[in-house]
One Martini backbone bead per residue (centre of mass of N, CA, C, O) as a GRO file, in nm:
protein
   97
    1UNK     BB    1   0.096   0.037   0.022
    2UNK     BB    2   0.058   0.361  -0.017
    3UNK     BB    3   0.123   0.619   0.193
    4UNK     BB    4  -0.013   0.862   0.039
    5UNK     BB    5  -0.294   0.693   0.000
    6UNK     BB    6  -0.345   0.696   0.274
    7UNK     BB    7  -0.503   0.839   0.535
    8UNK     BB    8  -0.251   0.937   0.687
    9UNK     BB    9  -0.098   1.052   0.443
   10UNK     BB   10  -0.311   1.262   0.367
   11UNK     BB   11  -0.297   1.418   0.635
   12UNK     BB   12   0.003   1.485   0.625
   13UNK     BB   13  -0.004   1.638   0.355
   14UNK     BB   14  -0.213   1.846   0.444
   15UNK     BB   15  -0.049   1.959   0.682
   16UNK     BB   16   0.196   2.040   0.517
   17UNK     BB   17   0.048   2.242   0.336
   18UNK     BB   18  -0.045   2.433   0.558
   19UNK     BB   19   0.238   2.502   0.665
   20UNK     BB   20   0.345   2.612   0.399
   21UNK     BB   21   0.137   2.839   0.359
   22UNK     BB   22   0.201   2.987   0.622
   23UNK     BB   23   0.504   3.030   0.566
   24UNK     BB   24   0.450   3.204   0.301
   25UNK     BB   25   0.197   3.413   0.403
   26UNK     BB   26   0.260   3.547   0.679
   27UNK     BB   27   0.464   3.772   0.600
   28UNK     BB   28   0.267   3.919   0.413
   29UNK     BB   29   0.051   3.982   0.625
   30UNK     BB   30   0.234   4.144   0.815
   31UNK     BB   31   0.312   4.365   0.612
   32UNK     BB   32   0.025   4.467   0.561
   33UNK     BB   33  -0.048   4.540   0.849
   34UNK     BB   34   0.213   4.731   0.907
   35UNK     BB   35   0.159   4.947   0.675
   36UNK     BB   36  -0.074   5.093   0.880
   37UNK     BB   37   0.128   5.197   1.075
   38UNK     BB   38   0.239   5.490   1.254
   39UNK     BB   39   0.500   5.378   1.323
   40UNK     BB   40   0.838   5.354   1.262
   41UNK     BB   41   0.826   5.115   1.457
   42UNK     BB   42   0.731   4.781   1.442
   43UNK     BB   43   0.475   4.731   1.683
   44UNK     BB   44   0.326   4.599   1.962
   45UNK     BB   45   0.105   4.796   1.968
   46UNK     BB   46  -0.055   5.006   1.803
   47UNK     BB   47  -0.040   5.368   1.733
   48UNK     BB   48  -0.192   5.361   1.448
   49UNK     BB   49  -0.358   5.485   1.160
   50UNK     BB   50  -0.207   5.476   0.822
   51UNK     BB   51  -0.095   5.613   0.477
   52UNK     BB   52   0.194   5.754   0.464
   53UNK     BB   53   0.374   5.536   0.330
   54UNK     BB   54   0.235   5.551   0.053
   55UNK     BB   55   0.280   5.853  -0.004
   56UNK     BB   56   0.587   5.837   0.013
   57UNK     BB   57   0.628   5.630  -0.214
   58UNK     BB   58   0.452   5.791  -0.445
   59UNK     BB   59   0.655   6.059  -0.417
   60UNK     BB   60   0.887   5.894  -0.532
   61UNK     BB   61   1.053   5.921  -0.827
   62UNK     BB   62   1.243   5.674  -0.829
   63UNK     BB   63   1.025   5.463  -0.770
   64UNK     BB   64   0.843   5.523  -1.013
   65UNK     BB   65   1.058   5.470  -1.229
   66UNK     BB   66   1.109   5.174  -1.149
   67UNK     BB   67   0.820   5.076  -1.191
   68UNK     BB   68   0.796   5.147  -1.490
   69UNK     BB   69   1.035   4.977  -1.587
   70UNK     BB   70   0.925   4.704  -1.486
   71UNK     BB   71   0.670   4.702  -1.657
   72UNK     BB   72   0.806   4.715  -1.936
   73UNK     BB   73   0.972   4.457  -1.903
   74UNK     BB   74   0.729   4.269  -1.855
   75UNK     BB   75   0.588   4.323  -2.124
   76UNK     BB   76   0.820   4.239  -2.308
   77UNK     BB   77   0.842   3.948  -2.197
   78UNK     BB   78   0.541   3.868  -2.260
   79UNK     BB   79   0.586   3.902  -2.573
   80UNK     BB   80   0.863   3.751  -2.643
   81UNK     BB   81   0.834   3.462  -2.530
   82UNK     BB   82   0.609   3.349  -2.719
   83UNK     BB   83   0.755   3.414  -2.982
   84UNK     BB   84   1.001   3.236  -2.931
   85UNK     BB   85   0.840   2.975  -2.891
   86UNK     BB   86   0.709   2.973  -3.171
   87UNK     BB   87   0.967   2.964  -3.339
   88UNK     BB   88   1.081   2.709  -3.209
   89UNK     BB   89   0.842   2.520  -3.274
   90UNK     BB   90   0.859   2.559  -3.580
   91UNK     BB   91   1.149   2.452  -3.612
   92UNK     BB   92   1.098   2.171  -3.486
   93UNK     BB   93   0.867   2.086  -3.679
   94UNK     BB   94   1.031   2.109  -3.945
   95UNK     BB   95   1.252   1.892  -3.831
   96UNK     BB   96   1.131   1.673  -3.647
   97UNK     BB   97   1.229   1.651  -3.319
   0.00000   0.00000   0.00000
């Protein structure tokens, strides 16, 4: 009998998946929660609610320029990668590799 297919194996794999998801997403959730804290040093309990960190970030010209550059690079990669794959697939099909 396959261990992963057994009832206990399925529960262990399910538990492992839950722990993995918490390990991956908990830091993201903490960053989102603390992004709205008023304090310069992020501690509990909160000192207040604010969005000043977002206004500071979006008023920084260098950060906005970097964000725009990253978006353009991502768009170019999203357009060029399928085209390159299409050309490669056409070449492989023509040579019947």
